Amino acid sequence: MAAQFGRRLRRGATTTAVAAAAVAALSASQAPGSPLVASEDDQPAAGATPSDDNAASGNSPYFTDLPPLNTPNKPGASVNLPVTGSAESGIPASILAAYKKTQQTVAGTDPACRLPWQLLAAIGKVESGQARGGRVDAQGTTLSPILGPALNGQGFALIKDTDNGAYDGDSTHDRAVGPMQFIPSTWETWGQDGNGDGRKDPNNIYDAALAAGRYLCAGSRDLSLAGDLDRAVLSYNHSNEYLRTVRSWFEYYKRGTHEVPDGTGILPVDIGAGRDRGTGSGRPATTTSPSASPSPSPSPSPHGSTTPKPPSKPSPPPTNPDGPAGKPSYPPPTPEPTPSQTLAGVKDAGTGELTATAGDAFAERIKVRARNGFGGPLAKVSVTFTVTGDTDAAFDGGKRTVTLATGADGTVTAPVLNAGEKTGEFTVRATATGTSLPAVSYTATVTARQADAIDRTGTTKPTAAPGATFADVEVKATYKGAVAHGVAVTATMITDDEKPVANDKGPYFEDEDGHPVRTLTDLSTDADGKLVLPKIHAGDTAGTYKLRLTTEGGATVVIELMVEAAA
């Protein structure tokens, strides 16, 4: 797809108007999801428009440069091209390692998502120019914070401060933070520890890439499907132009890329169009060490009228920026969360017994509560409900996995659960999305359809001569006066004793091989509650015999069968 575009710059990165209410509920409940192959006219897949205005980045502006006309290699070639490949196809070593590690991690926990690392690379390119050309320390943390403009409603979304400036240094409005540009409220829900240092730092590429991967895979997305991939990208930033830009880089990186040293990646030309990129130059990064105190360049609004003010608490410059190969370490801005902000787990919030008849919906709905370190409720926590076990039960819409966010009271209720046709027990688990905290498990039971009455529909006594067959025998089952469809029925030829038992003489059915059988168990009523019995053979001996029909639920009817010798 990259071949369709020259390397050009499109101004006005945020082309979509965003109202204040459109981003008021920036939770991770709208999880993203799926890989894609662009169409010839570069249009989003059908149905890709998101259903609401939640977005991981708060719909902040982004870099709009497109890949060069010439792709790095022909389709299907190796993705490990030599360093002599196109400069634009070079990805800084730490950044590339973080993307590939995320793909491997997600493949182990959510293989159905099929997350490609090239999608993370495309988003990282558009959001931050691959962490400003790979300007990160040995642990993958940016040498200085990467901040978007203040989301103050002046050309951008209006998102008032949600983190007291903890992540973005702005206690008035939120700003997108880090190489993958998460807004603080979304990071609180989706933040990850991708490098195993015990912290969740949006300025660390390993942490941010894993959080982006989890976010894109949320719900039941399969990123090998174009529609799911488009929805995933749009959930990151609700703009069709953003989708087209990410898609173009995704296709470009799929055709080939190579590793370059950290700090030497090519920066987007559009370095000042909307983001505080941490550098005042629109030139590509060089192989020399970054300056000691990079100055954020002014970022005009999409309308070219105002420039977002810098963070109210600017971060100190990195120590010894011109040091040796071990790049300088920049202290993360993330403070230790208080117990009231820390997710301690999820627990049941009063869910009753889960029992339903086959084909019906469960009357009870699963409800859980997220709690903090003090045991109190915690809002905006992403909870994933998953149906497991040998069952065809599913939530409304046929989904076996659903992800929702807790409300202000810390609770969230799963969608209606439908029983399906398979009887027996199965399990539903509720987990805090993207964490290793214990799940809450629920046992659900599906019982067979029942009937409390069954009667023969005809009035003529079934009669047949020896060696002949009876006319069709039909019965109808009801439950509480209503038609009982899909009810299991057992038919047995019985003796005429005080305590009847199965009869081994007289009329019989035939199995698939034509052998006589006098008990059938694989019968059920149709949509009208009726059942026409298989052909009944009279046998060779005249007399009166009995056929007993029993339904699931205990309803019974006995029908007399008369075998009469010819006059």
XYZ file of C-alpha atoms in Angstrom:
567
model
C 0.000 0.000 0.000
C 2.947 2.320 0.616
C 3.567 2.507 -3.137
C 0.327 4.437 -3.545
C 1.705 7.455 -1.676
C 4.708 9.678 -2.075
C 6.515 10.850 1.033
C 4.311 13.786 1.806
C 3.162 15.681 4.846
C -0.451 16.261 5.711
C -1.093 18.976 8.246
C -3.932 19.041 10.720
C -3.220 15.739 12.404
C -6.458 15.719 14.316
C -8.975 15.972 11.525
C -11.837 14.616 13.605
C -13.768 17.106 15.751
C -13.891 15.904 19.330
C -16.440 17.175 21.828
C -15.822 17.248 25.546
C -18.378 14.572 26.245
C -16.867 12.384 23.581
C -13.876 11.576 25.716
C -15.307 11.871 29.204
C -15.376 8.107 29.669
C -11.891 7.173 28.505
C -11.841 3.688 29.895
C -10.554 0.568 28.219
C -13.964 -0.986 27.824
C -13.764 -0.573 24.061
C -10.929 -2.918 23.447
C -9.334 -3.025 20.028
C -8.418 -5.699 17.541
C -7.154 -7.200 14.048
C -4.458 -7.324 11.169
C -5.262 -6.056 7.760
C -4.551 -5.872 4.069
C -5.405 -2.484 2.603
C -7.833 -2.149 -0.243
C -6.827 -0.486 -3.491
C -8.578 2.773 -2.608
C -7.141 2.724 0.925
C -10.538 2.843 2.590
C -11.248 1.446 6.078
C -12.946 -1.928 6.244
C -16.726 -1.944 6.432
C -18.007 -1.491 9.934
C -14.686 -0.147 11.203
C -16.115 3.080 12.634
C -16.068 2.848 16.433
C -19.290 2.900 18.380
C -18.211 5.577 20.868
C -15.467 8.094 21.480
C -13.155 6.229 23.819
C -9.548 6.189 22.609
C -6.250 5.094 24.102
C -4.526 8.318 23.056
C -7.435 10.655 23.724
C -7.531 11.326 19.958
C -4.391 13.419 20.322
C -2.604 14.647 17.166
C -0.046 12.431 15.517
C 2.638 12.377 12.810
C 1.105 12.246 9.352
C 4.119 11.515 7.109
C 3.672 8.450 4.941
C 6.224 5.812 3.905
C 8.435 6.476 0.879
C 7.255 5.466 -2.571
C 9.737 2.599 -2.805
C 9.125 -0.139 -0.305
C 12.136 -1.714 1.453
C 11.738 -5.041 -0.268
C 9.369 -7.032 -2.394
C 6.395 -8.771 -0.731
C 7.227 -11.974 1.070
C 10.883 -11.124 1.540
C 12.718 -11.540 4.817
C 11.924 -9.001 7.527
C 15.561 -9.133 8.633
C 17.011 -6.979 5.891
C 20.621 -5.744 6.029
C 21.404 -2.310 7.395
C 21.827 -1.114 3.821
C 18.044 -1.098 3.351
C 15.876 2.012 3.119
C 16.563 4.481 5.933
C 12.842 4.726 6.671
C 12.635 0.950 7.166
C 15.231 1.042 9.943
C 13.816 0.649 13.456
C 16.002 1.405 16.512
C 17.241 -1.763 18.215
C 15.505 -1.377 21.595
C 12.256 -0.295 19.961
C 12.238 -3.238 17.547
C 13.097 -5.644 20.383
C 10.178 -4.330 22.444
C 7.721 -4.833 19.578
C 8.887 -8.397 18.914
C 8.894 -9.259 22.610
C 5.310 -8.001 22.889
C 4.215 -10.150 19.952
C 5.765 -13.204 21.629
C 4.236 -12.404 25.036
C 0.740 -11.832 23.662
C 0.978 -14.970 21.513
C 1.511 -16.964 24.706
C -1.447 -15.490 26.581
C -3.878 -14.616 23.786
C -2.929 -16.622 20.672
C -6.331 -16.044 19.077
C -5.534 -12.339 18.723
C -2.642 -12.970 16.265
C -0.960 -9.662 17.073
C 1.753 -8.767 14.499
C 4.692 -6.710 15.760
C 4.561 -4.665 12.543
C 1.243 -3.183 13.724
C 2.913 -1.975 16.928
C 5.738 -0.551 14.811
C 3.256 1.309 12.623
C 1.488 2.846 15.626
C 4.815 3.665 17.294
C 5.969 5.405 14.094
C 2.826 7.516 13.852
C 2.565 8.269 17.578
C 6.168 9.158 18.447
C 8.479 8.504 15.500
C 9.667 5.256 17.159
C 10.356 6.997 20.504
C 12.025 9.973 18.732
C 14.274 7.774 16.655
C 15.109 5.393 19.509
C 16.326 7.906 22.081
C 16.032 5.513 25.010
C 18.376 4.250 27.708
C 19.615 0.692 28.164
C 16.358 -0.283 29.915
C 14.195 1.129 27.103
C 13.079 4.299 28.941
C 12.983 7.516 26.904
C 15.753 9.977 27.718
C 13.090 12.590 28.389
C 9.310 12.217 28.581
C 7.377 12.265 25.313
C 4.274 14.363 25.913
C 1.375 15.308 23.708
C -0.234 18.762 23.889
C -2.583 19.667 26.721
C -5.996 18.218 25.880
C -7.735 21.449 26.767
C -10.459 21.465 24.129
C -8.696 24.151 22.058
C -8.329 22.256 18.809
C -7.983 18.968 20.691
C -10.189 16.848 22.909
C -11.091 18.266 26.317
C -9.861 15.896 29.000
C -9.425 17.364 32.430
C -6.630 16.061 34.639
C -7.141 12.485 35.869
C -3.735 11.756 37.431
C -2.880 14.996 39.289
C 0.014 15.383 36.870
C 1.673 12.129 37.978
C 2.320 10.869 34.453
C 2.172 14.009 32.310
C 3.267 16.794 34.692
C 0.001 18.664 34.032
C -2.482 18.955 36.899
C -5.035 20.879 34.795
C -5.499 18.768 31.662
C -4.369 15.333 30.563
C -1.659 14.803 27.943
C -0.792 11.674 25.995
C 2.389 10.150 27.458
C 5.266 8.015 26.204
C 6.304 6.393 22.916
C 2.862 4.825 22.433
C 1.031 7.977 23.646
C -1.395 6.706 26.280
C -3.508 9.232 28.149
C -3.103 8.793 31.934
C -6.605 7.402 32.598
C -6.132 4.704 29.958
C -2.655 3.884 31.230
C -4.086 3.385 34.730
C -6.241 0.586 33.298
C -3.953 -0.914 30.653
C -0.429 -0.175 31.925
C 1.952 -3.166 31.831
C 5.394 -4.126 33.136
C 6.977 -5.316 29.915
C 10.621 -5.308 31.022
C 10.112 -7.014 34.398
C 11.483 -4.205 36.571
C 8.404 -4.144 38.802
C 7.096 -0.826 37.437
C 4.532 0.187 34.829
C 6.105 3.178 33.112
C 4.419 4.704 30.021
C 7.802 6.207 29.068
C 9.392 2.756 28.828
C 9.057 1.198 25.363
C 8.781 -2.369 26.699
C 5.986 -1.393 29.102
C 4.210 0.828 26.569
C 4.428 -1.688 23.693
C 2.972 -4.495 25.830
C 0.160 -2.202 27.017
C -0.600 -1.284 23.404
C -0.604 -4.948 22.421
C -3.023 -5.855 25.227
C -5.236 -2.906 24.297
C -5.331 -3.797 20.610
C -6.174 -7.429 21.465
C -8.859 -6.659 24.055
C -12.157 -8.456 23.686
C -12.251 -11.204 21.084
C -10.418 -9.463 18.240
C -8.517 -11.510 15.688
C -5.984 -9.150 14.134
C -5.536 -11.401 11.121
C -8.960 -10.121 10.026
C -8.985 -6.736 8.299
C -12.171 -5.570 9.990
C -10.932 -6.387 13.482
C -7.585 -4.725 12.807
C -9.275 -1.562 11.576
C -11.478 -1.447 14.676
C -8.408 -1.902 16.871
C -6.557 0.995 15.243
C -9.619 3.251 15.380
C -9.998 2.499 19.078
C -6.500 3.943 19.509
C -7.394 7.190 17.723
C -10.824 7.792 16.235
C -9.833 9.172 12.834
C -10.067 7.614 9.398
C -6.955 9.578 8.390
C -5.151 8.058 11.375
C -6.293 4.605 10.279
C -5.021 5.153 6.729
C -1.684 6.458 7.992
C -1.154 3.508 10.354
C -2.219 1.064 7.686
C 0.296 2.482 5.209
C 3.175 2.033 7.678
C 1.887 -1.415 8.634
C 2.048 -2.554 5.017
C 5.444 -0.892 4.607
C 6.960 -2.677 7.614
C 5.438 -5.995 6.550
C 7.439 -5.769 3.311
C 10.702 -5.588 5.252
C 12.630 -3.709 7.898
C 15.983 -3.787 9.640
C 17.552 -2.838 12.943
C 19.514 0.399 13.448
C 21.345 1.613 16.575
C 19.279 3.385 19.220
C 19.135 7.130 18.648
C 19.746 6.910 14.891
C 16.214 6.326 13.642
C 14.639 8.668 11.109
C 12.357 11.229 12.737
C 9.161 12.322 10.981
C 9.409 15.625 9.106
C 6.190 16.663 10.792
C 8.047 16.988 14.082
C 6.105 20.020 15.250
C 2.611 19.262 14.036
C 0.767 18.640 17.235
C 3.004 16.674 19.601
C 5.581 17.802 22.120
C 8.229 15.500 20.653
C 11.003 16.522 22.975
C 13.109 18.053 20.187
C 12.961 21.294 18.292
C 14.263 19.968 15.010
C 12.466 18.475 12.094
C 15.655 16.763 10.936
C 16.331 13.041 11.281
C 18.110 11.957 14.417
C 21.871 11.611 14.042
C 24.250 9.042 15.383
C 25.558 11.477 17.987
C 24.228 11.542 21.514
C 21.179 13.733 22.163
C 21.700 17.163 23.644
C 21.575 17.514 27.376
C 18.282 19.355 27.535
C 16.045 18.779 24.547
C 13.470 21.522 24.213
C 9.961 20.686 23.122
C 9.034 22.518 19.964
C 5.811 24.505 19.729
C 2.929 22.383 18.543
C 0.225 24.214 16.576
C -3.344 23.095 16.895
C -5.055 21.450 13.920
C -6.452 24.876 13.090
C -3.032 26.553 13.273
C -4.188 29.011 15.918
C -2.796 28.090 19.307
C 0.142 26.210 20.716
C -0.345 23.862 23.678
C 1.587 24.985 26.705
C 4.424 22.754 27.948
C 3.942 20.547 31.024
C 3.470 22.565 34.190
C 6.227 20.537 35.845
C 8.985 20.080 33.247
C 11.149 17.050 33.778
C 14.853 17.561 34.635
C 17.369 16.948 31.829
C 19.054 13.542 31.699
C 22.337 13.102 33.493
C 25.522 12.836 31.441
C 23.820 12.683 28.022
C 27.138 12.442 26.207
C 28.291 9.448 28.200
C 29.578 6.133 26.803
C 27.596 3.434 25.034
C 25.570 2.682 28.136
C 22.971 5.369 27.429
C 21.862 7.746 30.200
C 19.113 6.641 32.495
C 16.124 8.913 32.937
C 14.077 8.509 36.122
C 10.498 7.531 35.339
C 7.860 10.071 36.305
C 5.458 7.425 37.606
C 5.006 7.616 41.395
C 4.155 4.628 43.491
C 0.344 4.395 43.514
C -1.416 4.679 46.843
C -3.458 1.730 48.167
C -6.638 3.564 47.181
C -5.418 3.631 43.562
C -4.045 0.097 43.474
C -6.143 -2.764 42.123
C -6.137 -5.529 44.728
C -8.476 -7.868 42.855
C -12.041 -8.576 41.798
C -14.678 -10.430 43.783
C -18.256 -11.591 43.386
C -20.817 -8.834 43.891
C -23.836 -10.974 44.785
C -24.350 -13.244 41.781
C -27.051 -15.855 42.421
C -27.364 -19.443 41.225
C -26.688 -19.841 37.515
C -29.181 -22.389 36.168
C -31.104 -22.345 32.910
C -33.017 -24.702 30.665
C -31.445 -25.540 27.314
C -32.217 -22.857 24.756
C -33.163 -20.270 27.379
C -31.281 -17.320 28.826
C -29.960 -17.397 32.383
C -32.160 -15.232 34.570
C -29.185 -14.374 36.773
C -26.387 -12.121 35.478
C -22.817 -12.288 36.735
C -21.720 -9.227 38.689
C -18.258 -8.515 40.107
C -16.659 -5.685 42.048
C -13.100 -4.355 41.695
C -11.499 -3.394 45.002
C -8.481 -1.308 45.910
C -5.789 -1.841 48.520
C -8.159 -0.707 51.276
C -10.927 -3.055 50.137
C -12.980 -0.193 48.715
C -14.474 0.029 45.208
C -12.247 0.913 42.267
C -13.718 2.458 39.116
C -12.556 2.169 35.486
C -11.076 -1.296 35.962
C -11.227 -3.480 32.854
C -12.813 -6.874 33.592
C -12.914 -9.764 31.110
C -15.676 -12.384 31.346
C -14.879 -15.699 29.640
C -17.064 -18.782 29.073
C -15.007 -21.980 29.372
C -15.734 -25.704 29.241
C -17.557 -28.082 26.925
C -20.607 -25.949 26.211
C -22.275 -23.942 23.466
C -23.436 -21.310 25.956
C -22.438 -17.723 25.095
C -23.147 -14.111 25.966
C -25.528 -12.060 23.850
C -24.202 -11.766 20.322
C -22.636 -15.238 20.463
C -19.502 -13.988 22.251
C -17.638 -16.271 24.647
C -15.379 -13.429 25.838
C -16.528 -9.918 26.775
C -14.493 -7.059 28.286
C -16.184 -4.241 30.222
C -15.099 -1.552 32.702
C -16.296 -1.073 36.278
C -18.451 1.898 37.156
C -18.117 4.481 39.904
C -19.233 1.924 42.509
C -16.525 -0.489 41.340
C -19.020 -3.011 39.924
C -19.606 -4.322 36.436
C -22.313 -6.718 35.211
C -21.745 -9.202 32.418
C -24.152 -9.322 29.453
C -27.028 -11.793 29.398
C -25.762 -15.376 29.213
C -27.602 -17.771 26.879
C -27.679 -21.475 27.739
C -27.373 -23.082 24.303
C -28.495 -26.653 23.648
C -25.785 -28.690 25.375
C -26.775 -29.757 28.872
C -24.401 -30.017 31.819
C -22.046 -27.711 33.712
C -19.550 -25.140 32.485
C -17.549 -22.279 34.010
C -17.536 -18.508 33.578
C -14.437 -16.647 34.795
C -14.130 -12.940 35.569
C -10.571 -11.554 35.573
C -8.966 -8.141 35.843
C -7.814 -7.690 32.245
C -4.090 -7.902 31.667
C -3.210 -8.847 35.262
C -2.218 -12.042 37.044
C -4.668 -11.450 39.888
C -6.887 -14.452 40.762
C -10.061 -14.871 38.722
C -13.570 -15.224 40.114
C -15.089 -18.493 38.834
C -18.787 -19.304 38.506
C -20.324 -22.717 37.811
C -23.318 -22.591 35.472
C -25.718 -25.475 34.824
C -27.821 -26.111 31.728
C -30.713 -28.525 32.255
C -32.672 -30.349 29.560
C -36.003 -29.003 28.410
C -38.902 -30.475 30.366
C -42.550 -31.374 29.915
C -45.153 -31.934 32.620
C -47.678 -33.566 30.273
C -47.602 -35.765 27.173
C -50.617 -37.198 25.328
C -51.437 -39.011 22.120
C -52.961 -36.735 19.484
C -55.197 -39.384 17.806
C -58.289 -41.100 19.216
C -58.330 -44.351 17.207
C -56.765 -47.299 19.032
C -53.611 -48.417 17.145
C -54.311 -51.793 15.555
C -52.320 -54.007 13.186
C -52.304 -57.585 11.935
C -49.413 -59.972 12.786
C -46.387 -59.225 10.584
C -47.742 -55.801 9.609
C -46.910 -52.290 10.880
C -49.043 -49.854 12.837
C -50.191 -46.536 11.453
C -48.111 -43.587 12.645
C -48.443 -42.838 16.341
C -48.131 -39.130 17.271
C -47.870 -37.500 20.708
C -47.658 -33.902 21.973
C -45.802 -32.595 25.040
C -46.555 -29.440 27.036
C -45.036 -27.623 29.977
C -47.332 -25.540 32.163
C -49.835 -25.545 29.336
C -47.376 -24.254 26.730
C -45.774 -26.159 23.873
C -42.698 -28.063 25.080
C -40.310 -28.170 22.114
C -37.030 -30.021 22.079
C -37.999 -32.254 25.013
C -36.281 -35.642 25.209
C -38.653 -38.624 25.061
C -38.018 -42.304 25.857
C -40.255 -44.996 24.271
C -40.393 -48.490 25.851
C -42.519 -51.585 25.152
C -43.615 -52.777 28.615
C -45.321 -55.795 30.125
C -48.862 -55.698 31.446
C -47.821 -56.477 35.014
C -48.536 -54.714 38.291
C -44.957 -53.437 38.065
C -44.331 -53.225 34.328
C -40.881 -53.944 32.940
C -39.487 -53.930 29.424
C -41.216 -56.493 27.233
C -39.151 -58.814 25.062
C -42.159 -59.968 23.034
C -44.769 -58.400 20.805
C -44.462 -55.121 18.852
C -41.043 -53.615 18.283
C -39.075 -50.836 16.560
C -36.105 -51.430 14.280
C -32.604 -50.042 14.636
C -30.471 -48.771 11.739
C -29.480 -52.338 10.863
C -33.078 -53.607 10.833
C -32.781 -55.460 14.139
C -35.758 -55.445 16.542
C -35.470 -53.057 19.529
C -38.114 -52.341 22.138
C -36.632 -49.177 23.736
C -35.732 -45.888 22.012
C -33.980 -43.037 23.839
C -32.914 -40.602 21.099
C -36.343 -39.049 20.526
C -37.404 -35.406 21.047
C -40.369 -33.198 20.311
C -40.357 -30.712 17.427
C -41.018 -26.959 17.475
C -44.737 -27.635 17.987
C -44.079 -29.993 20.875
C -45.058 -33.009 18.714
C -43.331 -36.324 18.107
C -44.196 -38.917 15.447
C -42.795 -42.262 16.595
C -40.729 -44.417 14.240
C -42.595 -47.244 12.552
C -43.902 -49.875 15.008
C -43.865 -53.482 13.791
C -46.693 -55.708 15.093
C -44.700 -58.905 15.475
C -46.148 -62.397 14.943
C -48.287 -62.924 18.050
C -51.810 -61.531 18.438
C -52.665 -59.780 21.668
C -52.779 -56.446 23.479
C -49.483 -54.747 24.277
C -48.418 -51.508 25.940
C -46.076 -48.735 24.863
C -44.891 -46.265 27.529
C -43.566 -42.792 26.625
C -41.679 -40.773 29.263
C -40.408 -37.188 28.934
C -37.582 -35.255 30.596
C -39.467 -33.825 33.543
C -41.378 -36.991 34.366
C -44.500 -36.777 32.196
C -45.745 -40.234 31.094
C -48.357 -41.694 28.778
C -49.140 -45.399 28.111
C -50.590 -46.370 24.725
C -52.250 -49.721 24.029
C -51.267 -51.533 20.835
C -53.661 -54.208 19.525
C -52.301 -57.031 17.343
C -55.303 -58.781 15.817
C -55.290 -61.994 13.798
C -56.983 -61.732 10.407
C -60.713 -62.661 10.482
